[in-house]
Short mmCIF file of C-alpha atoms in Angstrom, two decimals:
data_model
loop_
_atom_site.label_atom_id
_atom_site.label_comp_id
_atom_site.label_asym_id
_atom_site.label_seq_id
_atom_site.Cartn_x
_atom_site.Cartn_y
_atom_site.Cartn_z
CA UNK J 7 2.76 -35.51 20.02
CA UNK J 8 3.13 -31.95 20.81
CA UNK J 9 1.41 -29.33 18.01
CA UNK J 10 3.75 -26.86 16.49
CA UNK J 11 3.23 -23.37 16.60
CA UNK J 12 2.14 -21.68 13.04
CA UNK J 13 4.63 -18.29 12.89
CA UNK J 14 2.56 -15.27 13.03
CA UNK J 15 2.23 -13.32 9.98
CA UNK J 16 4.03 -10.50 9.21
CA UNK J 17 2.48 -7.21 10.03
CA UNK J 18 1.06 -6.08 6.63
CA UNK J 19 0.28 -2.18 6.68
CA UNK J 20 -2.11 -0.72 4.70
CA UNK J 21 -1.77 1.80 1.74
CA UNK J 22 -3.68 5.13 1.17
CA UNK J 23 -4.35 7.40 -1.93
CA UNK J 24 -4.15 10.71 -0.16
CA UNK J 25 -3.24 12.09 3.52
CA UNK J 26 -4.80 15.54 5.04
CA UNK J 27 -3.26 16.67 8.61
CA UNK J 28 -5.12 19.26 10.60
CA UNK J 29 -3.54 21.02 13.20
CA UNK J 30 -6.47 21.17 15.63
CA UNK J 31 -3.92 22.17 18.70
CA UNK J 32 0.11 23.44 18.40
CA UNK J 33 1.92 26.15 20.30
CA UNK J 34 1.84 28.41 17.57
CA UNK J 35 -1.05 30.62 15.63
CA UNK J 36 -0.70 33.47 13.20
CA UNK J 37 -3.77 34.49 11.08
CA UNK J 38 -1.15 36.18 8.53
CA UNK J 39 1.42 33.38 8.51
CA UNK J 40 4.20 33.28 5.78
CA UNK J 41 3.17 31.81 2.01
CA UNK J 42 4.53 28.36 2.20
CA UNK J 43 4.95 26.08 -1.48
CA UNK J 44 6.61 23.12 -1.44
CA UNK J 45 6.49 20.10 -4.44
CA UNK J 46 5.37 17.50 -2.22
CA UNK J 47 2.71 18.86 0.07
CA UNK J 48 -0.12 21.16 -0.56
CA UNK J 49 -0.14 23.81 2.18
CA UNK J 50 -3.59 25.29 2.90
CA UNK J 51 -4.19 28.07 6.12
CA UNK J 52 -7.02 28.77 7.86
CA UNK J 53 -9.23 31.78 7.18
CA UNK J 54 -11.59 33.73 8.71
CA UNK J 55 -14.93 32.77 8.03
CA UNK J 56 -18.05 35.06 8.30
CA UNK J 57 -20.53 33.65 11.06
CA UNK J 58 -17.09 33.04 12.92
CA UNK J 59 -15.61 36.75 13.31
CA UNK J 60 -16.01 37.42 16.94
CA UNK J 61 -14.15 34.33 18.16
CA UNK J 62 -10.50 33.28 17.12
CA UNK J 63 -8.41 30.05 16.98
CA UNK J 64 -6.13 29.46 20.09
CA UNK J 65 -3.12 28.28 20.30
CA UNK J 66 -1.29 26.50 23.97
CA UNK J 67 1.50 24.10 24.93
CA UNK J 68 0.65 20.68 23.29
CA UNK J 69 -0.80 18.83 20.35
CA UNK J 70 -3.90 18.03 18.46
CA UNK J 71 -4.47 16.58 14.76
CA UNK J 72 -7.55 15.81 12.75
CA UNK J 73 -6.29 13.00 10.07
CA UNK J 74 -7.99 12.66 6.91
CA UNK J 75 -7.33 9.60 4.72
CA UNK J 76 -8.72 8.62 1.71
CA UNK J 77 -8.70 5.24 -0.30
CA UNK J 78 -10.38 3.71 -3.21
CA UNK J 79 -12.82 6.61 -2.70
CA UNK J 80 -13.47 5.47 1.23
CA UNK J 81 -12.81 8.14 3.92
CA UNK J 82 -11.57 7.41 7.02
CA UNK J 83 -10.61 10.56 10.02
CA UNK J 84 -9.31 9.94 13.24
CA UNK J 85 -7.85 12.62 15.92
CA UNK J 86 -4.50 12.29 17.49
CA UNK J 87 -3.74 13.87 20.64
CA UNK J 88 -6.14 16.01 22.43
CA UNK J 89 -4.00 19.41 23.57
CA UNK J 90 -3.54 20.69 27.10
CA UNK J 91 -6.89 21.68 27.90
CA UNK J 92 -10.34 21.04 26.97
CA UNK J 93 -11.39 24.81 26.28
CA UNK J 94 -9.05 24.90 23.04
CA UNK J 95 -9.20 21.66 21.31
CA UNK J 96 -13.41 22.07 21.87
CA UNK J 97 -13.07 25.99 20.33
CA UNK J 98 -10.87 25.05 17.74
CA UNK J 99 -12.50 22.27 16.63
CA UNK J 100 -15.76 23.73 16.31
CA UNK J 101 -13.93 26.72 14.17
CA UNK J 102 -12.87 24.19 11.94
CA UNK J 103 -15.51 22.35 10.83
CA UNK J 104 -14.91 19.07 12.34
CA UNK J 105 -18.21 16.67 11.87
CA UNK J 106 -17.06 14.59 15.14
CA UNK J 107 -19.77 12.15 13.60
CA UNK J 108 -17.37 11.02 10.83
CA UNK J 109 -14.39 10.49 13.44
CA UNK J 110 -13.62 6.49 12.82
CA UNK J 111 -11.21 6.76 16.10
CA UNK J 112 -9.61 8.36 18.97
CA UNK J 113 -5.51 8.20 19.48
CA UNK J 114 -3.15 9.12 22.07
CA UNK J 115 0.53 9.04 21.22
CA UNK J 116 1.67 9.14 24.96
CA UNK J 117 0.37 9.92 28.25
CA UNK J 118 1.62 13.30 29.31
CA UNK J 119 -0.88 15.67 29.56
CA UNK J 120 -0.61 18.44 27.05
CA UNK J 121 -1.43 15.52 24.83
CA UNK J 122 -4.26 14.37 26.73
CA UNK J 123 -5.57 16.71 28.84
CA UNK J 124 -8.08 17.87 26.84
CA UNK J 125 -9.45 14.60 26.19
CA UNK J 126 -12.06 14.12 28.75
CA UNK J 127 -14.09 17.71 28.05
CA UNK J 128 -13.57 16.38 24.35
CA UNK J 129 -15.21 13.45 24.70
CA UNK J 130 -17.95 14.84 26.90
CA UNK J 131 -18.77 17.60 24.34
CA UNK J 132 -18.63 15.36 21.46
CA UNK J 133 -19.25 12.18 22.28
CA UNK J 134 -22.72 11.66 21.83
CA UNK J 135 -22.52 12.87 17.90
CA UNK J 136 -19.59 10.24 17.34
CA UNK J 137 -20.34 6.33 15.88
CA UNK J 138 -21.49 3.89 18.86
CA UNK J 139 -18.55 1.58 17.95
CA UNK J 140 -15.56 4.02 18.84
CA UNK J 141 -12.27 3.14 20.03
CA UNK J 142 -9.62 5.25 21.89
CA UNK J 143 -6.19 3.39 21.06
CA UNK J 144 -2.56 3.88 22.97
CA UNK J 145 0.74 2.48 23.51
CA UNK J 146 0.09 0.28 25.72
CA UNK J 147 -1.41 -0.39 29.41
CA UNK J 148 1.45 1.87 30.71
CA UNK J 149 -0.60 4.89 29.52
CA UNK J 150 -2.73 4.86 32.16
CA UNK J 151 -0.39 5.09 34.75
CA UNK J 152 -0.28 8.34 36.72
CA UNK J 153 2.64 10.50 35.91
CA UNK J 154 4.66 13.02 38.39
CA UNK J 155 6.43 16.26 37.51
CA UNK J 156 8.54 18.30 40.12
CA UNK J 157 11.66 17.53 41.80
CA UNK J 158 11.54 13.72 43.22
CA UNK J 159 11.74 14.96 46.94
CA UNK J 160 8.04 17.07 46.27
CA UNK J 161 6.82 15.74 43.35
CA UNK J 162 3.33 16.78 42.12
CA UNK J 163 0.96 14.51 40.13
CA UNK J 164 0.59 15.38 36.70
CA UNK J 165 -2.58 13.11 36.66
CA UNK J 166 -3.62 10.05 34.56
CA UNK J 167 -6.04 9.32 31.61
CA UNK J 168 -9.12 8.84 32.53
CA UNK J 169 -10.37 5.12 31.62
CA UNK J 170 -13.59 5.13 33.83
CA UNK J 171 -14.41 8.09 31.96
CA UNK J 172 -13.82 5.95 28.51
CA UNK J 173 -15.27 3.50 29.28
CA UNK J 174 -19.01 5.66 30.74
CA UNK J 175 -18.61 7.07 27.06
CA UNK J 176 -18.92 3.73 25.77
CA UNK J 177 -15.52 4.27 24.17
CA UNK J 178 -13.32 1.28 23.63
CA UNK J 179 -9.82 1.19 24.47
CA UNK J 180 -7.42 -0.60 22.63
CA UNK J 181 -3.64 -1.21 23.93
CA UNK J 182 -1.26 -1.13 20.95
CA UNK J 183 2.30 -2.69 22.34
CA UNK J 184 2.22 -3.80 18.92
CA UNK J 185 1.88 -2.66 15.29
CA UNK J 186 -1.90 -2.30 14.92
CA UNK J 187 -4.32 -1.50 12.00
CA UNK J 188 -6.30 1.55 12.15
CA UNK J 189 -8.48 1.83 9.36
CA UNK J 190 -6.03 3.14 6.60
CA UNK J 191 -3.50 3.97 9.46
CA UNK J 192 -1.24 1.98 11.72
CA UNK J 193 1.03 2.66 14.62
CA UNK J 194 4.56 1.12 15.60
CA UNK J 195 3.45 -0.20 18.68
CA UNK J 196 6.73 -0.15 21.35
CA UNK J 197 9.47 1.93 19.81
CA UNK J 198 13.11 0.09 20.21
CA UNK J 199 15.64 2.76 21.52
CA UNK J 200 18.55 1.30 19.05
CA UNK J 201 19.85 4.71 17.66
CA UNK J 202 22.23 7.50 19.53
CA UNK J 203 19.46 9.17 20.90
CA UNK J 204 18.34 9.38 24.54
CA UNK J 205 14.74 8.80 26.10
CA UNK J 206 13.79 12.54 27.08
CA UNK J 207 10.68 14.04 28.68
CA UNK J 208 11.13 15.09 32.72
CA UNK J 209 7.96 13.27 33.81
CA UNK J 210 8.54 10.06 36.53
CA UNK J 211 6.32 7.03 37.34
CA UNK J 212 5.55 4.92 39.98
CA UNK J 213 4.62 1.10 39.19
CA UNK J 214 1.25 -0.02 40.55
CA UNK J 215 0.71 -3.30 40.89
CA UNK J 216 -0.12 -4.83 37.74
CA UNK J 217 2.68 -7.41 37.31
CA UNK J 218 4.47 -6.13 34.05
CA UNK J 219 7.15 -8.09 33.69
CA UNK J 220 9.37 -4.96 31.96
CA UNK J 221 9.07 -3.17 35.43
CA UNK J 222 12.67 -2.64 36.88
CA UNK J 223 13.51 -3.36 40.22
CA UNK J 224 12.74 0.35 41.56
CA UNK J 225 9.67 0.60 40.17
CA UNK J 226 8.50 -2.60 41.70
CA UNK J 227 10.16 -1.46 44.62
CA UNK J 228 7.36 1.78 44.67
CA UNK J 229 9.79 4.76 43.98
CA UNK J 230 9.48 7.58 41.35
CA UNK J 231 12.07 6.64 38.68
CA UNK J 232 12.44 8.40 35.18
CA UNK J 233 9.51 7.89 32.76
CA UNK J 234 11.17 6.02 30.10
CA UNK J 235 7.56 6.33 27.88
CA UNK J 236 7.58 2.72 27.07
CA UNK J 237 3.70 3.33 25.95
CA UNK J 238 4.71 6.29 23.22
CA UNK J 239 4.12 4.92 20.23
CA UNK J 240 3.71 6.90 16.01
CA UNK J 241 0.74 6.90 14.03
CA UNK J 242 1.98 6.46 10.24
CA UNK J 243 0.71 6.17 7.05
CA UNK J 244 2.08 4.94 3.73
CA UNK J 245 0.85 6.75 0.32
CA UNK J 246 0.52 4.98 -2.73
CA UNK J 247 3.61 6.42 -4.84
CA UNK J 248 4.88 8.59 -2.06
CA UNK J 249 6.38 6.59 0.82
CA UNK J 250 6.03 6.73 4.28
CA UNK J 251 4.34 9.34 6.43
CA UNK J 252 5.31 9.07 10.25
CA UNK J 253 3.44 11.12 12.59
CA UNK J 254 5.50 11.55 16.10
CA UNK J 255 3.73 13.46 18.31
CA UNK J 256 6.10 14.34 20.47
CA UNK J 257 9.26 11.90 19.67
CA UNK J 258 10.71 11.45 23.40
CA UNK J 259 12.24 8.16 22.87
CA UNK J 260 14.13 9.96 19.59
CA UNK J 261 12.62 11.13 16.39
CA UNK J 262 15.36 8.55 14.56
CA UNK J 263 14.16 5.67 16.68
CA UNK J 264 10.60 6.32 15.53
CA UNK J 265 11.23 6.66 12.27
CA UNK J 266 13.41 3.71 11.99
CA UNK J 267 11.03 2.02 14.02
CA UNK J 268 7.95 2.97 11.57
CA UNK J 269 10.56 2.06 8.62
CA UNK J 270 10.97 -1.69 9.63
CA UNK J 271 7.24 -2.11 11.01
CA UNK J 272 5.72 -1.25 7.76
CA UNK J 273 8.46 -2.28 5.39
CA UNK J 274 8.84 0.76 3.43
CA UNK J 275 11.88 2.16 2.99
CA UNK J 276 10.99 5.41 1.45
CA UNK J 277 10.53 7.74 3.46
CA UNK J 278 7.79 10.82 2.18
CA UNK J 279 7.20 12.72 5.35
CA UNK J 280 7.87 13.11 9.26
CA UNK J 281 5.37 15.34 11.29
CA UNK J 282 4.90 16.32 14.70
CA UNK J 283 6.53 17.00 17.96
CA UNK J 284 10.51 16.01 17.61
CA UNK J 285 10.98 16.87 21.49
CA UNK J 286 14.34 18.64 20.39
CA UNK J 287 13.58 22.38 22.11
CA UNK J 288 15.44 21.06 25.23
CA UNK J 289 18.43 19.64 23.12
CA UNK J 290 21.98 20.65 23.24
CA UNK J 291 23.03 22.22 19.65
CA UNK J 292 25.04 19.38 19.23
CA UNK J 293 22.52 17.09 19.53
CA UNK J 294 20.63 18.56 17.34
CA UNK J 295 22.97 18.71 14.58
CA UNK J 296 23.32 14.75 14.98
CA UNK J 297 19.58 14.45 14.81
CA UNK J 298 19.62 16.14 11.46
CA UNK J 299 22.71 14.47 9.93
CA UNK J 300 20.61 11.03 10.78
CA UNK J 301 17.76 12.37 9.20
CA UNK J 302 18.94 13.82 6.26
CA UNK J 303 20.33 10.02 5.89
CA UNK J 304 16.84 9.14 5.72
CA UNK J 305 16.27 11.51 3.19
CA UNK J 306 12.67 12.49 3.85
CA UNK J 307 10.75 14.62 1.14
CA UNK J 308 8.78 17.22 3.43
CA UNK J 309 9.80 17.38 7.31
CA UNK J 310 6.98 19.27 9.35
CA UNK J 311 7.99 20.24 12.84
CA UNK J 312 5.56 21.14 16.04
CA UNK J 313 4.98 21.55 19.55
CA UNK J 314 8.45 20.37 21.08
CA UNK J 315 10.38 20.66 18.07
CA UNK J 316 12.14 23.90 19.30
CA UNK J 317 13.38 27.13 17.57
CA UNK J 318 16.73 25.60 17.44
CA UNK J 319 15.92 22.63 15.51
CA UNK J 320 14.38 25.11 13.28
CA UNK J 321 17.13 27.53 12.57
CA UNK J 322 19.30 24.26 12.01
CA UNK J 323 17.16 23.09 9.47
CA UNK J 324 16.73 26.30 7.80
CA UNK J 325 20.51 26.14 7.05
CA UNK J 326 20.98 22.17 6.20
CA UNK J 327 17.75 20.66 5.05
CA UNK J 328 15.95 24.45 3.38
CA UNK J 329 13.66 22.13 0.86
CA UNK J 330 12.43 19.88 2.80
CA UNK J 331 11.14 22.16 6.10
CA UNK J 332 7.46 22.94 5.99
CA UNK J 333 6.24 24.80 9.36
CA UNK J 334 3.11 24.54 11.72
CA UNK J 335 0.72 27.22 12.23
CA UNK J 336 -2.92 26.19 14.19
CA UNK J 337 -5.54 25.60 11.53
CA UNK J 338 -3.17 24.43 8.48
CA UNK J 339 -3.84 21.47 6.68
CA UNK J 340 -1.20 19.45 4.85
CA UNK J 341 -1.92 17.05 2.20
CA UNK J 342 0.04 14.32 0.85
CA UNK J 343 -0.74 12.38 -2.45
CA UNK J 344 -3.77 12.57 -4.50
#
C-alpha cells in the first residue's frame, strides 16, 4: 500500500504593527533635502548630531536598509543589502546609531555587487557585537555564483559572495527559492516573470558544476550567457490595517512581477507600499510609462523609489502618480503603521 502525500500548507505570512526603513546606503544624500508629508508614511531626515560634526554621511552606487519592525510590543531589525563598498555602509552605519547587537538577520536581495560588496568589511567590523545565532538569507544557491561584467569577448569578474567568509563568522546561510519567514518579515522566494516586463541587469554567469536542473543548455555547456537573476528575490511585510509593503531592492526581473509575485505569496491584495530599487534608469520612456500604468493598477498608497529607479521614472511619476511618490535621501527613515 503506497502512503499518500499530505499537501503542504499554504505559506502563511506574518503580520506587523508598525514598519521603519532606514536608508543606510542609496545614490543620493542632501543634508537640506526638500520637506516631504504624505498621509500614509511618516518621513523623518537625518540631522547632524553634535559628537558627529567632523564626519558626514556618504552616499555611492547601490543599496543598504536597516528594517525596523515591531509587533505585539516585540522588535525585530534586520539589514538588507550591504552597498558597494565596505567604507560607507561601516561610516554610515555608525552615524546612525545602529546597535548591530539587536540585528535579528542579514539579507541579500541579489548578488551583484553594489548590493553586496560591502558585506564582508560589514561583517568583519560588526560581527562580533551581533547574536551568536545569525543568519545571512538569499535567493537561492545561485547567489553565490560568480558574476561577469564587460563585453562577452573580455569579460571581467565582478566577483562572488563570500560564503567561506560566512561561514568563519559563524553566520548561517539560508537559501530562500521559496517564500520564507523572517521574524515579522518574509520574502517571495523565486519571482515568476509572468508580466510585460523584461529580466534586465547587464551582468552574465557561467554555470559551475552543481547540477541545477534549471541550467540551460549553454550554461551547462560553460559559456557566459545573460544573468537572468533567478536568485533575486523581495523582502515584504504586511501591516496590520495597511496592506502590503514590498521591498525590491533593485527589481531586475520587473518591479510588476515582484509585486505581483509578493501579492499572491502572501495573499494580500492591498497593496500599502513599494520601496527600493525599480531598475527603470536604463528604461526606454515607453517602458516606463507601461510600468506606471501597471502600477497605478495596483494602486499602491506611498511608492518610494531608490538606487536604479532613474530620474525618468521620477519625472513620470511626478506627472501621473503626484500623491503617492515619496523620495530617498541617505539617512531617512520611513514608517508605516503604528
Amino acid at each position: 500500500m503506497t502512503a499518500s502525500l499530505a499537501p503542504k500548507p499554504p505559506f502563511a505570512a506574518p503580520t506587523i504593527d508598525r514598519l521603519d526603513v532606514c536608508v543606510v546606503v542609496d545614490s543620493a544624500y542632501d543634508l537640506f533635502p526638500p520637506k516631504q508629508e504624505h498621509g500614509d508614511v511618516r518621513i523623518e531626515h537625518f540631522k547632524r548630531k553634535l559628537g558627529s560634526q567632523m564626519s558626514t554621511l556618504a552616499c555611492e552606487w547601490g543599496l543598504s536598509l536597516h528594517l525596523t519592525s515591531k509587533k505585539a510590543g516585540a522588535i525585530a531589525q534586520h539589514v538588507l543589502d550591504f552597498g558597494y563598498t565596505p567604507e560607507i555602509i561601516n561610516r554610515n552605519f555608525d552615524l546612525l546609531d545602529i546597535d548591530p547587537a539587536k540585528i535579528d538577520g542579514l539579507i541579500l536581495s541579489h548578488a551583484h555587487r553594489d548590493h553586496y560588496g560591502g558585506l564582508t568589511g560589514f561583517v568583519m567590523q560588526h560581527r562580533r557585537h551581533m547574536p551568536s545565532d545569525l543568519s545571512f538569507y538569499v535567493g537561492g544557491e545561485e547567489a553565490f555564483r560568480e558574476k561577469w561584467v564587460g563585453e562577452k569577448e573580455k569579460p571581467v569578474s565582478w566577483g562572488v559572495v563570500d560564503r567561506m567568509m560566512l561561514a568563519a563568522h559563524k553566520v548561517s546561510s539560508c537559501c530562500c527559492s521559496e517564500p520564507h519567514d523572517i521574524k515579522h518579515a518574509f520574502t517571495t522566494g523565486y519571482i515568476p516573470r509572468n508580466s510585460f516586463e523584461t529580466v534586465s541587469g547587464g551582468s552574465m554567469i557561467v554555470a559551475d558544476d552543481q547540477p541545477y536542473s534549471h541550467f540551460t543548455e549553454a550554461e551547462l555547456s560553460g559559456k557566459l550567457v545573460k544573468d537572468l537573476h533567478p536568485d533575486e528575490h523581495a523582502t515584504c511585510y504586511i501591516i496590520q490595517g495597511k496592506g502590503l509593503v514590498v521591498i525590491t531592492s533593485c527589481g531586475h526581473v520587473g518591479l510588476i512581477n515582484t509585486t505581483k509575485a509578493a501579492m499572491a505569496v502572501s495573499g494580500v491584495s492591498k497593496l500599502h507600499a513599494v520601496i527600493g530599487g525599480f531598475h527603470l534608469g536604463p528604461a526606454p520612456l515607453e517602458y516606463i510609462e507601461q510600468t506606471i500604468t501597471e502600477l497605478e493598477a495596483l494602486d499602491p498608497d506611498v511608492v518610494v523609489p531608490m538606487h536604479c529607479s532613474g530620474a525618468n521614472f521620477i519625472r513620470a511619476m511626478q506627472r501621473r502618480m503626484p500623491e503617492k511618490l515619496v523620495t530617498s535621501n541617505v539617512g531617512a527613515r520611513f514608517t508605516f503603521g503604528g
